[in-house]
Short mmCIF file of C-alpha atoms in Angstrom, two decimals:
data_model
loop_
_atom_site.label_atom_id
_atom_site.label_comp_id
_atom_site.label_asym_id
_atom_site.label_seq_id
_atom_site.Cartn_x
_atom_site.Cartn_y
_atom_site.Cartn_z
CA MET A 1 -15.62 -17.22 -63.16
CA SER A 2 -17.73 -18.38 -59.96
CA GLN A 3 -21.09 -19.24 -60.76
CA VAL A 4 -21.78 -18.53 -56.88
CA PRO A 5 -22.89 -15.18 -56.36
CA PHE A 6 -20.98 -12.78 -53.31
CA ASP A 7 -22.38 -11.81 -49.95
CA PRO A 8 -23.56 -8.52 -50.06
CA ASN A 9 -23.46 -8.04 -46.74
CA PRO A 10 -22.11 -3.84 -45.88
CA LYS A 11 -19.28 -4.61 -43.22
CA PHE A 12 -17.51 -7.03 -46.36
CA GLN A 13 -17.51 -4.23 -49.02
CA GLU A 14 -14.93 -2.17 -47.31
CA TYR A 15 -12.46 -5.09 -46.86
CA ALA A 16 -10.24 -5.17 -50.32
CA THR A 17 -11.08 -8.44 -51.59
CA PRO A 18 -15.09 -8.26 -50.03
CA GLY A 19 -15.93 -11.57 -51.70
CA ALA A 20 -13.76 -13.71 -49.52
CA LEU A 21 -15.72 -13.45 -46.21
CA VAL A 22 -19.47 -14.74 -45.62
CA SER A 23 -22.05 -14.29 -42.84
CA THR A 24 -23.57 -16.99 -41.27
CA GLU A 25 -26.91 -15.39 -42.53
CA TRP A 26 -25.90 -15.62 -46.06
CA LEU A 27 -24.46 -19.50 -45.83
CA ALA A 28 -27.67 -20.52 -44.23
CA ALA A 29 -29.96 -18.82 -47.41
CA ASN A 30 -27.36 -20.38 -49.45
CA LEU A 31 -26.24 -24.00 -48.19
CA ASN A 32 -28.13 -25.39 -51.42
CA THR A 33 -26.56 -23.38 -54.10
CA PRO A 34 -24.73 -25.13 -57.13
CA GLY A 35 -21.29 -24.81 -57.08
CA LEU A 36 -20.91 -24.51 -53.46
CA VAL A 37 -19.07 -26.66 -51.17
CA VAL A 38 -18.84 -26.38 -47.50
CA VAL A 39 -15.77 -27.50 -46.06
CA GLU A 40 -15.09 -28.01 -41.93
CA SER A 41 -11.81 -27.55 -41.01
CA ASP A 42 -11.05 -27.85 -37.05
CA GLU A 43 -7.88 -28.15 -34.54
CA ASP A 44 -10.26 -30.51 -32.90
CA THR A 45 -10.75 -33.70 -35.04
CA LEU A 46 -13.91 -34.80 -33.59
CA LEU A 47 -15.53 -31.75 -33.53
CA TYR A 48 -17.07 -32.36 -36.99
CA GLU A 49 -18.57 -36.03 -35.53
CA THR A 50 -20.35 -34.28 -33.28
CA GLY A 51 -22.41 -31.85 -35.51
CA HIS A 52 -21.92 -29.59 -38.62
CA ILE A 53 -23.43 -27.29 -40.61
CA PRO A 54 -25.61 -29.64 -42.85
CA GLY A 55 -24.21 -30.31 -46.15
CA SER A 56 -20.34 -29.75 -45.06
CA ILE A 57 -17.66 -31.87 -45.40
CA LYS A 58 -14.39 -32.77 -43.08
CA VAL A 59 -11.23 -31.54 -44.21
CA ASP A 60 -8.49 -32.51 -41.90
CA TRP A 61 -5.83 -30.65 -41.33
CA HIS A 62 -3.92 -33.37 -40.08
CA THR A 63 -4.97 -36.80 -41.95
CA ASP A 64 -6.21 -34.93 -45.03
CA LEU A 65 -3.80 -32.29 -45.40
CA ASN A 66 -0.02 -32.92 -44.44
CA ASP A 67 2.21 -35.32 -45.81
CA PRO A 68 2.20 -38.68 -43.65
CA VAL A 69 5.61 -38.75 -43.41
CA SER A 70 7.58 -35.67 -44.06
CA ARG A 71 6.67 -32.35 -42.83
CA ASP A 72 5.07 -30.84 -45.53
CA TYR A 73 1.50 -30.64 -47.33
CA VAL A 74 0.16 -33.50 -49.98
CA GLY A 75 1.58 -32.99 -53.42
CA PRO A 76 -0.02 -32.26 -56.41
CA GLU A 77 -1.41 -35.61 -56.68
CA GLY A 78 -2.35 -36.41 -53.49
CA PHE A 79 -4.45 -32.98 -53.34
CA ALA A 80 -6.06 -34.11 -56.51
CA ALA A 81 -7.05 -37.11 -54.99
CA LEU A 82 -8.35 -35.53 -51.67
CA MET A 83 -10.28 -33.06 -53.43
CA SER A 84 -11.71 -35.58 -55.75
CA ARG A 85 -13.04 -38.18 -52.95
CA LYS A 86 -14.12 -35.18 -50.80
CA GLY A 87 -16.26 -34.13 -54.40
CA ILE A 88 -14.86 -30.74 -54.91
CA SER A 89 -13.90 -29.24 -58.85
CA ARG A 90 -12.08 -27.12 -59.68
CA GLU A 91 -14.64 -24.41 -60.10
CA SER A 92 -16.32 -25.14 -56.53
CA THR A 93 -16.64 -22.40 -54.75
CA VAL A 94 -15.17 -23.69 -51.26
CA VAL A 95 -16.68 -21.88 -47.57
CA PHE A 96 -14.51 -22.71 -44.88
CA TYR A 97 -15.08 -22.61 -41.23
CA GLY A 98 -13.70 -24.30 -38.03
CA ASP A 99 -13.34 -23.91 -34.57
CA LYS A 100 -10.75 -21.68 -32.66
CA SER A 101 -12.04 -18.73 -34.89
CA ASN A 102 -11.80 -20.27 -37.60
CA TRP A 103 -7.64 -20.76 -37.33
CA TRP A 104 -8.46 -24.16 -39.44
CA ALA A 105 -9.76 -23.14 -41.72
CA ALA A 106 -7.79 -19.86 -42.82
CA TYR A 107 -5.13 -22.77 -43.01
CA ALA A 108 -6.83 -25.32 -45.38
CA LEU A 109 -7.73 -22.12 -47.09
CA TRP A 110 -4.14 -21.45 -47.39
CA VAL A 111 -3.23 -24.58 -48.34
CA PHE A 112 -6.23 -24.84 -51.40
CA ARG A 113 -4.53 -21.68 -52.45
CA LEU A 114 -1.19 -23.53 -52.45
CA PHE A 115 -2.76 -25.04 -55.40
CA GLY A 116 -3.91 -22.40 -56.74
CA HIS A 117 -8.21 -23.62 -55.94
CA GLU A 118 -9.72 -20.31 -57.06
CA ASP A 119 -12.69 -19.70 -55.04
CA VAL A 120 -11.89 -19.62 -51.18
CA ARG A 121 -14.07 -18.06 -49.06
CA LEU A 122 -14.07 -17.65 -45.25
CA LEU A 123 -17.70 -17.87 -43.06
CA ASP A 124 -17.01 -14.58 -40.95
CA GLY A 125 -17.18 -15.98 -37.20
CA GLY A 126 -16.89 -19.48 -37.97
CA ARG A 127 -17.79 -22.51 -36.10
CA GLN A 128 -18.76 -20.67 -32.93
CA LYS A 129 -21.03 -18.05 -33.98
CA TRP A 130 -23.05 -20.69 -36.51
CA GLU A 131 -23.89 -22.39 -32.80
CA ALA A 132 -23.87 -19.36 -30.87
CA GLU A 133 -26.86 -18.31 -33.61
CA GLY A 134 -28.33 -21.74 -32.75
CA ARG A 135 -28.21 -22.74 -36.47
CA GLU A 136 -29.09 -25.92 -37.54
CA MET A 137 -26.14 -28.58 -36.89
CA THR A 138 -26.44 -32.09 -38.09
CA LYS A 139 -24.13 -35.50 -37.50
CA VAL A 140 -25.36 -36.85 -40.90
CA VAL A 141 -22.20 -36.82 -43.08
CA PRO A 142 -23.48 -36.17 -47.01
CA THR A 143 -22.27 -38.42 -49.60
CA ARG A 144 -20.57 -36.13 -52.25
CA GLU A 145 -20.02 -37.68 -56.14
CA THR A 146 -16.64 -38.47 -56.59
CA THR A 147 -15.07 -35.31 -59.37
CA THR A 148 -12.34 -35.53 -61.50
CA TYR A 149 -9.95 -32.79 -60.63
CA PRO A 150 -6.74 -31.70 -62.04
CA VAL A 151 -3.55 -32.65 -60.85
CA SER A 152 -1.99 -28.80 -60.05
CA PRO A 153 0.82 -27.47 -59.13
CA ARG A 154 1.44 -26.39 -55.91
CA ASN A 155 2.96 -23.33 -56.10
CA ASP A 156 4.71 -22.35 -52.69
CA ARG A 157 6.50 -19.52 -53.77
CA GLU A 158 3.97 -16.96 -53.41
CA LEU A 159 2.15 -17.47 -50.48
CA ARG A 160 4.68 -19.85 -48.47
CA ALA A 161 8.24 -18.59 -46.61
CA TYR A 162 10.86 -21.47 -46.21
CA ARG A 163 13.18 -21.32 -43.43
CA GLU A 164 16.26 -20.51 -45.60
CA GLN A 165 13.96 -17.52 -47.20
CA VAL A 166 13.21 -16.20 -43.54
CA LEU A 167 16.79 -15.76 -42.80
CA GLU A 168 17.06 -14.36 -46.19
CA HIS A 169 14.33 -11.81 -45.25
CA VAL A 170 16.00 -11.19 -41.56
CA ASN A 171 19.12 -10.29 -42.68
CA ALA A 172 17.42 -7.65 -45.82
CA LYS A 173 15.54 -6.30 -42.94
CA GLY A 174 11.98 -7.58 -44.12
CA CYS A 175 9.01 -6.75 -42.20
CA MET A 176 7.66 -10.02 -39.93
CA VAL A 177 4.86 -10.19 -38.40
CA ASP A 178 5.03 -12.76 -35.01
CA VAL A 179 1.02 -13.61 -34.47
CA ARG A 180 2.05 -15.73 -31.16
CA SER A 181 0.94 -14.38 -27.66
CA PRO A 182 3.22 -11.68 -26.05
CA GLN A 183 4.81 -14.65 -23.96
CA GLU A 184 5.64 -16.86 -26.49
CA PHE A 185 7.40 -13.63 -28.63
CA SER A 186 9.30 -12.62 -25.07
CA GLY A 187 10.89 -16.23 -24.86
CA GLU A 188 9.48 -16.36 -21.58
CA LEU A 189 9.79 -20.25 -20.61
CA THR A 190 8.23 -21.69 -17.39
CA HIS A 191 9.87 -25.05 -17.45
CA MET A 192 9.23 -27.28 -14.55
CA PRO A 193 10.16 -30.47 -13.98
CA ASP A 194 7.77 -33.12 -14.95
CA TYR A 195 5.85 -30.41 -16.66
CA PRO A 196 6.49 -31.22 -20.28
CA GLN A 197 6.64 -28.65 -22.78
CA GLU A 198 4.97 -28.36 -25.74
CA GLY A 199 7.74 -27.44 -26.95
CA THR A 200 10.97 -25.53 -28.44
CA LEU A 201 14.55 -25.11 -27.43
CA ARG A 202 14.88 -21.71 -27.23
CA GLY A 203 11.85 -19.28 -26.81
CA GLY A 204 11.90 -15.94 -28.00
CA HIS A 205 11.42 -14.81 -31.32
CA ILE A 206 12.83 -14.16 -35.42
CA PRO A 207 15.02 -11.23 -35.08
CA GLY A 208 12.87 -7.89 -36.74
CA ALA A 209 10.04 -9.24 -36.45
CA LYS A 210 6.67 -6.78 -34.88
CA SER A 211 4.42 -8.62 -32.23
CA VAL A 212 0.97 -8.55 -33.31
CA PRO A 213 -1.25 -12.09 -31.32
CA TRP A 214 -3.54 -13.23 -34.13
CA LYS A 215 -6.57 -12.66 -32.30
CA ARG A 216 -5.74 -8.73 -32.63
CA ALA A 217 -8.31 -9.17 -36.01
CA ALA A 218 -10.83 -10.62 -34.16
CA GLN A 219 -14.06 -9.75 -32.14
CA ASP A 220 -15.19 -11.57 -29.43
CA ASP A 221 -17.53 -13.47 -31.39
CA GLY A 222 -14.89 -14.67 -33.68
CA THR A 223 -15.46 -12.39 -36.97
CA PHE A 224 -13.16 -10.13 -38.02
CA LYS A 225 -12.47 -6.35 -36.83
CA GLY A 226 -13.58 -3.91 -39.37
CA VAL A 227 -11.57 -2.49 -42.03
CA ALA A 228 -10.75 0.79 -39.65
CA GLU A 229 -9.79 -1.07 -37.08
CA LEU A 230 -7.38 -3.61 -38.63
CA ARG A 231 -5.60 -0.96 -40.34
CA ALA A 232 -5.06 1.16 -37.41
CA ILE A 233 -3.23 -2.23 -36.02
CA TYR A 234 -1.32 -3.15 -38.62
CA GLU A 235 -0.41 0.05 -40.22
CA GLY A 236 -0.68 3.02 -37.69
CA GLU A 237 0.88 0.63 -35.10
CA LYS A 238 3.08 -1.36 -36.64
CA GLY A 239 3.89 0.55 -39.93
CA LEU A 240 3.45 -2.16 -42.17
CA SER A 241 1.71 -1.23 -45.58
CA THR A 242 0.39 -2.74 -48.44
CA GLY A 243 3.50 -2.76 -50.49
CA ASP A 244 5.54 -4.78 -48.39
CA ASP A 245 6.74 -7.89 -48.37
CA VAL A 246 5.91 -9.76 -45.40
CA ILE A 247 5.84 -13.40 -43.33
CA ALA A 248 3.75 -13.66 -40.92
CA TYR A 249 4.37 -16.93 -38.61
CA CYS A 250 3.39 -18.38 -35.31
CA ARG A 251 4.16 -22.06 -33.86
CA ILE A 252 2.92 -24.07 -36.66
CA GLY A 253 1.37 -21.89 -39.03
CA GLU A 254 -2.20 -22.19 -38.34
CA ARG A 255 -2.59 -18.66 -36.55
CA SER A 256 -0.44 -16.69 -38.51
CA SER A 257 -2.74 -18.26 -41.98
CA HIS A 258 -5.37 -16.32 -39.92
CA THR A 259 -2.88 -12.76 -40.16
CA TRP A 260 -2.20 -13.98 -43.12
CA PHE A 261 -5.89 -13.86 -44.45
CA VAL A 262 -6.37 -10.45 -42.78
CA LEU A 263 -3.37 -9.06 -44.63
CA THR A 264 -4.05 -10.39 -47.89
CA TYR A 265 -7.82 -10.46 -48.61
CA LEU A 266 -9.25 -7.64 -45.83
CA LEU A 267 -6.27 -5.37 -45.80
CA GLY A 268 -5.25 -5.72 -49.50
CA PHE A 269 -2.08 -6.46 -48.72
CA LYS A 270 -0.03 -8.20 -51.89
CA ASN A 271 2.94 -9.61 -50.99
CA VAL A 272 2.40 -11.89 -47.63
CA ARG A 273 3.88 -15.18 -47.16
CA ASN A 274 2.96 -17.95 -44.16
CA TYR A 275 5.96 -19.28 -42.98
CA ASP A 276 4.12 -22.63 -42.07
CA GLY A 277 7.77 -24.38 -40.44
CA SER A 278 6.94 -21.16 -37.94
CA TRP A 279 8.40 -21.04 -33.88
CA SER A 280 8.29 -24.80 -33.79
CA GLU A 281 11.34 -25.11 -36.81
CA TRP A 282 13.02 -21.75 -36.14
CA GLY A 283 13.39 -22.39 -32.19
CA ASN A 284 14.60 -25.86 -33.29
CA ALA A 285 17.33 -25.26 -35.52
CA VAL A 286 20.72 -24.98 -35.27
CA ARG A 287 22.70 -21.12 -35.62
CA LEU A 288 19.43 -19.45 -36.35
CA PRO A 289 18.90 -16.05 -35.10
CA ILE A 290 17.17 -15.23 -32.45
CA ALA A 291 15.84 -11.82 -30.19
CA VAL A 292 14.39 -12.29 -27.00
CA GLY A 293 12.53 -9.55 -24.96
CA ALA A 294 9.03 -7.76 -25.64
CA GLU A 295 10.67 -5.55 -28.41
CA MET B 1 0.16 -53.62 -31.35
CA SER B 2 2.59 -56.39 -30.11
CA GLU B 3 1.72 -58.44 -27.19
CA SER B 4 4.98 -56.97 -25.06
CA THR B 5 3.32 -53.39 -25.56
CA ALA B 6 0.24 -54.29 -24.91
CA ALA B 7 1.02 -56.28 -22.06
CA GLN B 8 2.63 -52.99 -20.08
CA LEU B 9 -0.22 -51.37 -20.02
CA PRO B 10 -2.69 -51.52 -16.95
CA PRO B 11 -5.80 -54.12 -18.18
CA GLY B 12 -8.36 -50.51 -18.52
CA LEU B 13 -5.92 -49.33 -20.81
CA ALA B 14 -5.46 -52.63 -22.76
CA ALA B 15 -8.97 -52.98 -23.23
CA VAL B 16 -9.21 -49.17 -24.79
CA ALA B 17 -6.10 -50.29 -26.89
CA ALA B 18 -8.19 -53.39 -27.98
CA ASP B 19 -11.09 -51.73 -28.56
CA PHE B 20 -9.11 -49.29 -30.87
CA ALA B 21 -7.68 -52.13 -32.72
CA ASP B 22 -10.74 -54.05 -32.94
CA THR B 23 -12.49 -50.95 -34.99
CA PRO B 24 -12.48 -50.44 -38.74
CA ARG B 25 -10.20 -47.38 -39.56
CA GLU B 26 -13.01 -45.59 -40.61
CA LEU B 27 -15.09 -45.96 -37.44
CA ARG B 28 -12.25 -45.03 -34.86
CA LEU B 29 -12.99 -41.49 -34.63
CA GLU B 30 -16.95 -42.40 -33.53
CA LEU B 31 -15.24 -44.62 -30.97
CA LEU B 32 -13.26 -41.93 -29.92
CA LEU B 33 -16.31 -40.10 -29.86
CA GLU B 34 -17.76 -42.28 -27.78
CA TYR B 35 -15.64 -42.41 -25.27
CA ALA B 36 -15.47 -38.23 -24.93
CA ASP B 37 -19.34 -38.95 -24.39
CA ARG B 38 -18.28 -40.84 -21.70
CA LEU B 39 -16.41 -38.49 -19.09
CA LYS B 40 -18.10 -38.60 -15.99
CA PRO B 41 -19.43 -35.01 -14.59
CA LEU B 42 -16.96 -33.48 -11.84
CA PRO B 43 -18.32 -34.14 -8.19
CA GLU B 44 -17.91 -31.04 -5.87
CA PRO B 45 -15.88 -29.89 -4.82
CA TYR B 46 -14.51 -29.79 -8.12
CA ALA B 47 -17.33 -29.13 -10.23
CA SER B 48 -17.27 -25.27 -8.24
CA ARG B 49 -13.68 -25.26 -7.98
CA GLU B 50 -11.57 -25.49 -10.89
CA ASP B 51 -8.88 -24.06 -9.32
CA LEU B 52 -8.45 -27.14 -6.86
CA MET B 53 -7.66 -28.97 -10.04
CA GLU B 54 -4.75 -29.48 -12.52
CA ARG B 55 -4.63 -27.14 -15.88
CA VAL B 56 -2.87 -28.85 -18.32
CA GLU B 57 -0.65 -27.00 -20.42
CA GLU B 58 0.32 -29.12 -22.58
CA CYS B 59 -3.19 -29.18 -23.94
CA GLN B 60 -4.27 -26.34 -26.02
CA SER B 61 -7.88 -26.78 -24.85
CA PRO B 62 -8.35 -26.13 -21.17
CA LEU B 63 -8.25 -29.16 -19.60
CA PHE B 64 -7.90 -29.77 -15.84
CA ALA B 65 -7.56 -32.67 -14.01
CA VAL B 66 -6.87 -34.05 -10.68
CA ALA B 67 -5.66 -37.59 -8.77
CA GLU B 68 -7.19 -38.07 -5.70
CA VAL B 69 -5.71 -40.91 -3.62
CA LYS B 70 -7.79 -42.73 -1.04
CA ALA B 71 -7.17 -45.64 0.68
CA ASP B 72 -4.70 -47.08 -1.87
CA SER B 73 -6.72 -46.33 -4.63
CA VAL B 74 -6.52 -43.74 -7.19
CA HIS B 75 -9.03 -41.53 -8.77
CA ILE B 76 -9.31 -39.85 -11.51
CA HIS B 77 -11.33 -36.45 -12.15
CA ALA B 78 -11.37 -34.41 -15.29
CA THR B 79 -12.58 -31.77 -17.48
CA ALA B 80 -12.59 -30.41 -21.07
CA PRO B 81 -14.85 -28.37 -22.56
CA GLN B 82 -17.56 -29.46 -24.80
CA GLU B 83 -16.25 -27.97 -27.94
CA SER B 84 -12.95 -29.75 -26.84
CA PRO B 85 -14.29 -33.49 -27.81
CA THR B 86 -10.83 -34.95 -28.35
CA THR B 87 -9.49 -33.70 -25.29
CA ARG B 88 -12.69 -34.73 -23.88
CA ALA B 89 -11.78 -38.22 -25.04
CA PHE B 90 -8.52 -38.26 -23.73
CA ALA B 91 -9.63 -37.55 -20.21
CA SER B 92 -12.02 -39.90 -20.28
CA ILE B 93 -9.76 -42.98 -21.27
CA MET B 94 -7.25 -41.64 -18.57
CA GLN B 95 -10.58 -41.99 -16.35
CA LEU B 96 -11.25 -45.85 -17.27
CA GLY B 97 -7.62 -46.70 -17.47
CA LEU B 98 -6.31 -45.92 -14.42
CA ASP B 99 -9.46 -45.11 -11.90
CA GLY B 100 -9.19 -47.64 -9.14
CA LEU B 101 -5.82 -48.57 -9.92
CA THR B 102 -3.40 -48.24 -6.58
CA PRO B 103 -0.97 -45.24 -6.86
CA ALA B 104 2.29 -47.92 -7.41
CA GLU B 105 0.22 -49.34 -10.54
CA VAL B 106 -0.29 -45.61 -11.73
CA LEU B 107 3.05 -44.90 -11.52
CA ALA B 108 4.21 -48.18 -13.83
CA VAL B 109 1.95 -46.89 -16.50
CA PRO B 110 4.81 -46.48 -19.25
CA ALA B 111 4.77 -42.57 -20.18
CA ALA B 112 4.57 -43.41 -23.43
CA ALA B 113 0.82 -45.25 -22.87
CA PRO B 114 -1.16 -42.78 -24.76
CA LEU B 115 0.83 -43.54 -27.91
CA GLN B 116 -0.02 -47.45 -27.57
CA LEU B 117 -3.72 -47.05 -27.78
CA GLY B 118 -3.76 -47.13 -31.77
CA LEU B 119 -4.83 -43.26 -32.13
CA THR B 120 -1.88 -41.86 -33.16
CA GLU B 121 -3.03 -41.83 -36.53
CA LEU B 122 -6.04 -40.15 -36.11
CA VAL B 123 -4.80 -37.50 -33.76
CA SER B 124 -2.08 -34.90 -34.93
CA PRO B 125 1.36 -35.29 -32.86
CA LEU B 126 0.66 -32.06 -30.70
CA ARG B 127 -3.04 -33.48 -29.50
CA MET B 128 -0.59 -36.94 -28.38
CA ARG B 129 1.45 -34.50 -26.76
CA GLY B 130 -1.92 -33.16 -24.97
CA ALA B 131 -2.61 -36.98 -23.69
CA THR B 132 0.86 -37.86 -22.79
CA GLY B 133 1.07 -34.35 -21.09
CA LEU B 134 -1.90 -35.87 -18.92
CA LEU B 135 -0.36 -38.40 -17.93
CA ALA B 136 2.45 -37.24 -16.64
CA ARG B 137 0.28 -34.73 -14.75
CA ILE B 138 -1.62 -37.58 -12.68
CA GLN B 139 1.60 -39.69 -12.44
CA ARG B 140 3.29 -36.59 -10.75
CA GLN B 141 0.18 -36.08 -8.19
CA VAL B 142 -0.07 -39.44 -7.24
CA ARG B 143 4.12 -39.58 -6.37
CA ALA B 144 3.51 -36.15 -4.28
CA ALA B 145 0.44 -37.60 -2.55
CA THR B 146 2.05 -40.53 -1.63
CA THR B 147 5.53 -39.52 -0.56
CA ALA B 148 3.66 -36.48 1.15
#
């Protein structure tokens, strides 16, 4: 069990897993708690170098978590080596935070969960809130002692969906959440000569997916909405329920990690997988079914 | 980097490529940050009129850039938020590498030039696409300004 206490913040107590979030106040007061490791994971790989939460270390989604050759995550040995190098042990409580409302922090947290790292938490509001509150930032990179992290299997089955499984899910009329913007969902394209798109060959969405842009789960300050508001969106408006087998996707799996976190930890959905291949795989693959339009 | 590849880059960009090539791997992000810090502040009218510039849609962060052609010389102005230092670094590198060149010289820069700077190991492919998108838009603006 975790040696680092949970944040007793009343807001978090209403979520399905209250211990999955920490507030900026709690983190500021607990930076030196033994067993706690703070990890910054950003879209912009330079942000950590411009200044970060004192004592925090950086895990880069591109250079640390991805396999350098194939489009996949690092394997068990690679992950164990990374953890050892970063000074994280299997028992560490890891608090993730990052830019862009924690997209990449949630994504890194999800990858840690693939390897069964138990105690993972997210800083509510992420880097944006910490900075907005004028809290201390430093350019000092801590030196941490290397650890011996056990080589642990990557269990993709429960948390990750592959293309073939998504296709089966489509045929079985399973629940899917497309967390991209409405324009990406409908398949609008604005191709013009010399305006290279960050792209895919086809626009639209996976048939049967419901559109819930990730941002609907977040408030302007980057923190998560309260449980009542979240339930109204995912359960009330979209008709999902906590027992459903749900697949979330976006373009490359980062924004959908944010929604995966919301459904799993805040609302208590039991069976949510992130399809990290997402639209950049589906929209480029041959002969996969695609739907266009707002519905 | 091979000699022939470097030879295709204009001197400013070749200097950036050499700078990264000469820097040990673990210090390259620091170097990229130094470039980010060298992005020049926007002059008027752009400082108060972002809409006079073009948004680089390939970039996930709001990056606006404009290429002015004055007396056969190209001038690059660009802005991106402080919280997007990698984007600022790309903009700064393009500014340092292309500013003052003739339109013909800017148009002769290979489209893949950003990929030849030695950054692809540091920066994700999507980010690199933002950089190539920036170059493509600068070149299109220069082409438009010189054929108008």
